[in-house]
Each structure stands twice: as structure tokens, then as C-alpha cells.
Amino acid sequence: QSALTQPPSASGSPGQSVTISCTGTSSDVGGYNYVSWYQQHPGKAPKLMIYEVSKRPSGVPDRFSGSKSGNTASLTVSGLQTEDEAYYYCNSYAGTNNFGVFGGGTKLTVL
Amino acid sequence: QLQLQESGPGLVKPSETLSLTCTVSGGSISTNIYYWGWIRQPPGKGLEWIGTISYSGSIYYNPSLKSRVTISVDTSKNQFSLKVNSVTAADTAVYYCTRVWHSDPSWLDPWGQGILVTVSS
């Protein structure tokens, strides 16, 4: 089981937009529309931000959006705010023998 | 509001068994809509899915951990549990329990606060 590939870091200035990629294979990201994204601040539990590739749970700002093309999913944060600075992890379903595979995480810095 | 809370020893000796329990409050664990999962995060590293269980006992394990992991559910106590056998320092991590939506197994919400388990003699 290989982790999904995410860039280790990303950055942007307040008000700007940033996109984080998550690359897998046809057995996970490319094979199912079950990709989610999690935000994790230091010392805290992860928080669900996006599910089913592009859906936002209640309470998540619409500045956060998700998409997928082939084996790569993406999370876009628009109108960056200082509180968006955190680690972001993608997660994909990969079949009944492999319910979940995570990306290695991306540290988003708001400059 | 559903809440999950992990409990168990924070220190386990090498080669022994790590045992954790997740207590679910504010809702019933006996539901066909949700499963229940364990995730871990070694210090300074990323997240790793350990396994997922339904209240009826269907279990799905991470293939890389399957030989050492057992997940079970106790509906009478509204709890589910994790056991990891033959632990080594590599099993040192914050362990989280979470709710899993059966329609999208990547959907994990909410999460417990996490419990740090250190493997050391």
C-alpha cells in the first residue's frame, strides 16, 4: 500500500489562492469518487474539509473547493486567511481490501 | 453532537500488545449508516489508516498491518477497540478513532482528540 503523493509544502499570501495536489493510481484516486481532504492544526485532530471529491460539509467555508482529474485530486483554497495555515491531507478509498490510503500531507503556509 | 474519546495506556513495552478503546457518546454505535475506524499518526509524520469496523462486525484492515491488528465492537457499551500485537518503536504514534460514512469510506468525521502511545522499555 503506497501513500498518495502530495507536495510537502505550499504557500500563498493572504487573499491569494493556492492549490494542493494529491496523486494516486487507478486503484484509488482514479478509480473512485471517494476522495476527501483534512485540515490539521498543530496538536489537534484532523478536520474534514472536503468529501466525495468536491463536496463541503456544513460549516466549511466555500473558499475551500475540491476537484479531480484522472488519478490526481486537488484542493484549492481561495482568499487565503491566516487561519488556513495548517497541514492538509488527502484520503482516498481503494477498495474493500484497502478502505483508506492517505497522502503524505502538505504544509500550507500563509505568508 | 457525536463525540469520540480514546482511552488506554500511554506507554507499552516492545513485543507487548497495545490496547485502546474508543467510547462513542451523543449517538449510537449501532447504525447501518456509519462504520467506525482507527487512524494513527507517528510523531511528526502523516496519517495512516489502521482499520474500519461496522457495528455488525464487518472489518476492513490495512493490508500492511493486518497480521498484527484486531478491531472489535461492543454495542452494549457503545465502544469499539483496537489491539496491536508485537509492538515496536515504529508503532509509537497518536492514535485516533473516528466515524466513517458507509457511502464514502474516505469520509471521517468527527475524530477523537487522539491518544499518544509510546512504545518503550
mmCIF file of C-alpha atoms in Angstrom:
data_model
loop_
_atom_site.group_PDB
_atom_site.id
_atom_site.type_symbol
_atom_site.label_atom_id
_atom_site.label_comp_id
_atom_site.label_asym_id
_atom_site.label_seq_id
_atom_site.Cartn_x
_atom_site.Cartn_y
_atom_site.Cartn_z
ATOM 1 C CA GLN A 1 0.000 0.000 0.000
ATOM 2 C CA SER A 2 1.627 3.248 -1.144
ATOM 3 C CA ALA A 3 0.656 6.615 0.225
ATOM 4 C CA LEU A 4 -0.843 9.137 -2.138
ATOM 5 C CA THR A 5 1.646 11.777 -3.313
ATOM 6 C CA GLN A 6 1.273 15.341 -2.087
ATOM 7 C CA PRO A 7 3.775 18.212 -2.290
ATOM 8 C CA PRO A 8 5.409 18.673 1.134
ATOM 9 C CA SER A 9 4.707 22.390 1.166
ATOM 10 C CA ALA A 10 2.635 25.134 -0.405
ATOM 11 C CA SER A 11 2.315 28.819 0.315
ATOM 12 C CA GLY A 12 0.457 31.964 -0.555
ATOM 13 C CA SER A 13 -0.240 35.459 0.686
ATOM 14 C CA PRO A 14 -3.489 36.478 2.348
ATOM 15 C CA GLY A 15 -6.213 36.848 -0.250
ATOM 16 C CA GLN A 16 -4.468 34.688 -2.813
ATOM 17 C CA SER A 17 -5.414 31.199 -3.962
ATOM 18 C CA VAL A 18 -3.369 28.036 -3.611
ATOM 19 C CA THR A 19 -3.929 24.524 -4.984
ATOM 20 C CA ILE A 20 -2.630 21.328 -3.407
ATOM 21 C CA SER A 21 -2.422 18.174 -5.498
ATOM 22 C CA CYS A 22 -2.876 14.543 -4.463
ATOM 23 C CA THR A 23 -1.722 11.925 -6.942
ATOM 24 C CA GLY A 24 -2.627 8.267 -6.742
ATOM 25 C CA THR A 25 -3.404 5.490 -9.172
ATOM 26 C CA SER A 26 -6.361 3.994 -10.976
ATOM 27 C CA SER A 27 -6.805 1.728 -7.931
ATOM 28 C CA ASP A 28 -7.571 4.585 -5.586
ATOM 29 C CA VAL A 29 -7.997 8.243 -6.623
ATOM 30 C CA GLY A 30 -8.666 7.436 -10.264
ATOM 31 C CA GLY A 31 -10.969 4.524 -9.549
ATOM 32 C CA TYR A 32 -13.472 6.076 -7.169
ATOM 33 C CA ASN A 33 -15.070 9.447 -6.442
ATOM 34 C CA TYR A 34 -14.320 8.890 -2.772
ATOM 35 C CA VAL A 35 -11.587 11.407 -2.091
ATOM 36 C CA SER A 36 -11.598 13.582 0.999
ATOM 37 C CA TRP A 37 -9.389 16.323 2.400
ATOM 38 C CA TYR A 38 -8.486 17.036 6.019
ATOM 39 C CA GLN A 39 -7.080 20.116 7.719
ATOM 40 C CA GLN A 40 -4.871 19.609 10.757
ATOM 41 C CA HIS A 41 -3.556 22.345 13.005
ATOM 42 C CA PRO A 42 -0.591 21.513 15.288
ATOM 43 C CA GLY A 43 -1.601 19.367 18.245
ATOM 44 C CA LYS A 44 -5.165 18.996 17.000
ATOM 45 C CA ALA A 45 -7.174 16.210 15.400
ATOM 46 C CA PRO A 46 -7.775 16.400 11.647
ATOM 47 C CA LYS A 47 -10.954 18.105 10.433
ATOM 48 C CA LEU A 48 -12.948 17.041 7.382
ATOM 49 C CA MET A 49 -12.946 19.811 4.750
ATOM 50 C CA ILE A 50 -13.975 18.076 1.502
ATOM 51 C CA TYR A 51 -15.562 14.698 0.743
ATOM 52 C CA GLU A 52 -16.650 12.860 -2.406
ATOM 53 C CA VAL A 53 -14.009 14.865 -4.312
ATOM 54 C CA SER A 54 -15.796 18.219 -4.207
ATOM 55 C CA LYS A 55 -18.475 18.343 -1.515
ATOM 56 C CA ARG A 56 -18.159 20.566 1.540
ATOM 57 C CA PRO A 57 -19.534 19.562 4.956
ATOM 58 C CA SER A 58 -21.747 22.053 6.700
ATOM 59 C CA GLY A 59 -19.681 24.802 8.294
ATOM 60 C CA VAL A 60 -16.695 24.620 5.944
ATOM 61 C CA PRO A 61 -16.190 27.945 4.135
ATOM 62 C CA ASP A 62 -16.825 27.951 0.393
ATOM 63 C CA ARG A 63 -13.263 29.206 -0.013
ATOM 64 C CA PHE A 64 -12.355 25.528 0.067
ATOM 65 C CA SER A 65 -13.059 23.522 -3.071
ATOM 66 C CA GLY A 66 -12.049 20.161 -4.476
ATOM 67 C CA SER A 67 -11.727 18.574 -7.885
ATOM 68 C CA LYS A 68 -10.299 15.524 -9.620
ATOM 69 C CA SER A 69 -8.801 14.729 -12.996
ATOM 70 C CA GLY A 70 -7.701 11.194 -13.713
ATOM 71 C CA ASN A 71 -5.516 9.927 -10.884
ATOM 72 C CA THR A 72 -4.979 13.371 -9.340
ATOM 73 C CA ALA A 73 -7.256 15.152 -6.902
ATOM 74 C CA SER A 74 -6.807 18.782 -5.935
ATOM 75 C CA LEU A 75 -7.761 21.048 -3.073
ATOM 76 C CA THR A 76 -7.997 24.774 -3.780
ATOM 77 C CA VAL A 77 -8.108 27.358 -1.025
ATOM 78 C CA SER A 78 -9.218 30.768 -2.304
ATOM 79 C CA GLY A 79 -8.964 34.054 -0.469
ATOM 80 C CA LEU A 80 -6.276 32.706 1.863
ATOM 81 C CA GLN A 81 -6.624 33.651 5.510
ATOM 82 C CA THR A 82 -4.046 33.300 8.258
ATOM 83 C CA GLU A 83 -6.134 30.624 9.972
ATOM 84 C CA ASP A 84 -5.814 28.442 6.872
ATOM 85 C CA GLU A 85 -2.174 27.829 7.764
ATOM 86 C CA ALA A 86 -2.116 24.116 8.625
ATOM 87 C CA TYR A 87 -1.295 20.673 7.279
ATOM 88 C CA TYR A 88 -3.646 19.241 4.666
ATOM 89 C CA TYR A 89 -4.069 15.529 3.965
ATOM 90 C CA CYS A 90 -5.935 13.792 1.180
ATOM 91 C CA ASN A 91 -7.555 10.391 1.673
ATOM 92 C CA SER A 92 -8.945 8.001 -0.910
ATOM 93 C CA TYR A 93 -10.958 4.817 -0.804
ATOM 94 C CA ALA A 94 -9.087 1.998 -2.531
ATOM 95 C CA GLY A 95 -11.459 -0.942 -2.441
ATOM 96 C CA THR A 96 -12.810 -3.312 0.184
ATOM 97 C CA ASN A 97 -9.333 -4.707 0.862
ATOM 98 C CA ASN A 98 -7.940 -1.222 1.384
ATOM 99 C CA PHE A 99 -10.511 1.115 2.824
ATOM 100 C CA GLY A 100 -8.311 4.150 3.068
ATOM 101 C CA VAL A 101 -4.987 5.465 1.845
ATOM 102 C CA PHE A 102 -3.708 8.883 2.885
ATOM 103 C CA GLY A 103 -1.414 11.342 1.230
ATOM 104 C CA GLY A 104 1.807 12.288 2.985
ATOM 105 C CA GLY A 105 0.475 15.732 3.872
ATOM 106 C CA THR A 106 1.137 19.288 2.690
ATOM 107 C CA LYS A 107 2.104 22.136 4.980
ATOM 108 C CA LEU A 108 0.287 25.266 3.842
ATOM 109 C CA THR A 109 1.962 28.488 4.884
ATOM 110 C CA VAL A 110 0.158 31.807 4.640
ATOM 111 C CA LEU A 111 2.913 34.354 4.147
ATOM 112 C CA GLN B 1 -23.450 16.134 18.973
ATOM 113 C CA LEU B 2 -21.497 12.940 18.477
ATOM 114 C CA GLN B 3 -18.195 12.703 20.353
ATOM 115 C CA LEU B 4 -15.490 10.056 20.391
ATOM 116 C CA GLN B 5 -12.896 9.554 23.124
ATOM 117 C CA GLU B 6 -9.872 7.287 23.025
ATOM 118 C CA SER B 7 -8.601 5.643 26.201
ATOM 119 C CA GLY B 8 -5.845 3.235 27.151
ATOM 120 C CA PRO B 9 -2.229 3.048 28.313
ATOM 121 C CA GLY B 10 0.119 5.723 27.065
ATOM 122 C CA LEU B 11 3.176 3.501 27.406
ATOM 123 C CA VAL B 12 3.604 -0.027 26.074
ATOM 124 C CA LYS B 13 6.718 -2.210 26.184
ATOM 125 C CA PRO B 14 8.234 -3.617 22.986
ATOM 126 C CA SER B 15 6.823 -7.004 21.915
ATOM 127 C CA GLU B 16 3.699 -6.491 24.043
ATOM 128 C CA THR B 17 0.132 -5.702 22.936
ATOM 129 C CA LEU B 18 -1.221 -2.176 22.536
ATOM 130 C CA SER B 19 -4.887 -1.961 23.556
ATOM 131 C CA LEU B 20 -7.121 1.067 23.064
ATOM 132 C CA THR B 21 -10.839 1.716 23.416
ATOM 133 C CA CYS B 22 -12.972 4.377 21.744
ATOM 134 C CA THR B 23 -16.126 5.427 23.575
ATOM 135 C CA VAL B 24 -18.881 6.959 21.445
ATOM 136 C CA SER B 25 -21.231 9.447 23.110
ATOM 137 C CA GLY B 26 -24.123 11.508 21.790
ATOM 138 C CA GLY B 27 -25.229 8.785 19.387
ATOM 139 C CA SER B 28 -25.481 5.041 18.920
ATOM 140 C CA ILE B 29 -22.711 2.906 17.512
ATOM 141 C CA SER B 30 -25.387 0.513 16.214
ATOM 142 C CA THR B 31 -26.141 2.165 12.901
ATOM 143 C CA ASN B 32 -26.054 0.953 9.308
ATOM 144 C CA ILE B 33 -25.135 4.435 8.071
ATOM 145 C CA TYR B 34 -21.743 4.644 9.703
ATOM 146 C CA TYR B 35 -18.721 2.483 10.349
ATOM 147 C CA TRP B 36 -16.019 3.143 12.946
ATOM 148 C CA GLY B 37 -12.320 3.493 12.298
ATOM 149 C CA TRP B 38 -8.840 3.781 13.744
ATOM 150 C CA ILE B 39 -6.145 6.067 12.290
ATOM 151 C CA ARG B 40 -2.655 6.690 13.633
ATOM 152 C CA GLN B 41 -0.029 9.378 13.215
ATOM 153 C CA PRO B 42 3.624 8.856 14.229
ATOM 154 C CA PRO B 43 5.209 11.965 15.755
ATOM 155 C CA GLY B 44 5.985 14.498 13.037
ATOM 156 C CA LYS B 45 4.629 12.249 10.305
ATOM 157 C CA GLY B 46 1.463 11.707 8.281
ATOM 158 C CA LEU B 47 -1.755 9.818 8.843
ATOM 159 C CA GLU B 48 -2.104 6.063 8.423
ATOM 160 C CA TRP B 49 -5.408 4.184 8.223
ATOM 161 C CA ILE B 50 -5.396 1.132 10.518
ATOM 162 C CA GLY B 51 -8.835 -0.391 10.088
ATOM 163 C CA THR B 52 -12.599 0.063 9.995
ATOM 164 C CA ILE B 53 -15.442 -1.920 11.563
ATOM 165 C CA SER B 54 -19.227 -1.929 11.296
ATOM 166 C CA TYR B 55 -21.458 -2.439 14.325
ATOM 167 C CA SER B 56 -22.432 -5.823 12.904
ATOM 168 C CA GLY B 57 -18.792 -6.902 12.835
ATOM 169 C CA SER B 58 -17.650 -6.440 9.226
ATOM 170 C CA ILE B 59 -13.976 -5.500 9.467
ATOM 171 C CA TYR B 60 -11.536 -3.987 6.989
ATOM 172 C CA TYR B 61 -7.816 -3.816 7.829
ATOM 173 C CA ASN B 62 -4.844 -2.016 6.337
ATOM 174 C CA PRO B 63 -3.075 -4.853 4.491
ATOM 175 C CA SER B 64 0.295 -3.764 5.889
ATOM 176 C CA LEU B 65 -0.933 -4.112 9.495
ATOM 177 C CA LYS B 66 -3.475 -6.892 9.150
ATOM 178 C CA SER B 67 -1.317 -9.630 10.675
ATOM 179 C CA ARG B 68 -0.909 -7.722 13.956
ATOM 180 C CA VAL B 69 -4.183 -5.809 14.332
ATOM 181 C CA THR B 70 -7.566 -6.739 15.787
ATOM 182 C CA ILE B 71 -10.551 -4.382 15.867
ATOM 183 C CA SER B 72 -13.745 -5.261 17.721
ATOM 184 C CA VAL B 73 -17.012 -3.601 18.707
ATOM 185 C CA ASP B 74 -19.078 -3.742 21.920
ATOM 186 C CA THR B 75 -22.525 -2.386 21.162
ATOM 187 C CA SER B 76 -23.665 -2.776 24.785
ATOM 188 C CA LYS B 77 -21.026 -0.261 25.885
ATOM 189 C CA ASN B 78 -21.163 1.876 22.707
ATOM 190 C CA GLN B 79 -17.450 1.260 22.259
ATOM 191 C CA PHE B 80 -15.033 -0.170 19.744
ATOM 192 C CA SER B 81 -11.491 -1.304 20.394
ATOM 193 C CA LEU B 82 -8.070 -1.729 18.826
ATOM 194 C CA LYS B 83 -5.339 -4.239 19.614
ATOM 195 C CA VAL B 84 -1.906 -4.209 18.002
ATOM 196 C CA ASN B 85 0.311 -7.199 18.775
ATOM 197 C CA SER B 86 4.090 -7.434 18.964
ATOM 198 C CA VAL B 87 4.619 -3.684 19.012
ATOM 199 C CA THR B 88 7.910 -1.981 18.227
ATOM 200 C CA ALA B 89 9.090 1.615 18.392
ATOM 201 C CA ALA B 90 7.577 2.081 14.916
ATOM 202 C CA ASP B 91 4.120 1.748 16.476
ATOM 203 C CA THR B 92 4.690 4.874 18.576
ATOM 204 C CA ALA B 93 2.021 7.299 17.402
ATOM 205 C CA VAL B 94 -1.039 9.344 18.230
ATOM 206 C CA TYR B 95 -3.975 7.005 17.739
ATOM 207 C CA TYR B 96 -7.310 8.484 16.658
ATOM 208 C CA CYS B 97 -10.740 6.907 16.487
ATOM 209 C CA THR B 98 -13.293 8.263 14.059
ATOM 210 C CA ARG B 99 -16.693 7.746 12.479
ATOM 211 C CA VAL B 100 -16.752 6.557 8.862
ATOM 212 C CA TRP B 101 -19.652 7.160 6.463
ATOM 213 C CA HIS B 102 -20.523 3.872 4.757
ATOM 214 C CA SER B 103 -21.372 5.633 1.469
ATOM 215 C CA ASP B 104 -17.918 7.232 1.245
ATOM 216 C CA PRO B 105 -15.296 5.356 3.284
ATOM 217 C CA SER B 106 -12.864 8.258 2.947
ATOM 218 C CA TRP B 107 -15.338 10.439 4.930
ATOM 219 C CA LEU B 108 -14.082 10.539 8.525
ATOM 220 C CA ASP B 109 -15.940 12.789 10.960
ATOM 221 C CA PRO B 110 -15.748 13.527 13.791
ATOM 222 C CA TRP B 111 -12.405 12.443 15.203
ATOM 223 C CA GLY B 112 -11.472 11.794 18.789
ATOM 224 C CA GLN B 113 -8.857 14.050 20.331
ATOM 225 C CA GLY B 114 -6.237 11.337 19.929
ATOM 226 C CA ILE B 115 -4.083 9.470 22.411
ATOM 227 C CA LEU B 116 -0.293 9.277 22.280
ATOM 228 C CA VAL B 117 1.006 5.750 22.724
ATOM 229 C CA THR B 118 4.745 5.364 23.205
ATOM 230 C CA VAL B 119 6.445 2.007 22.761
ATOM 231 C CA SER B 120 9.462 1.883 25.020
ATOM 232 C CA SER B 121 11.002 -0.323 27.658
#
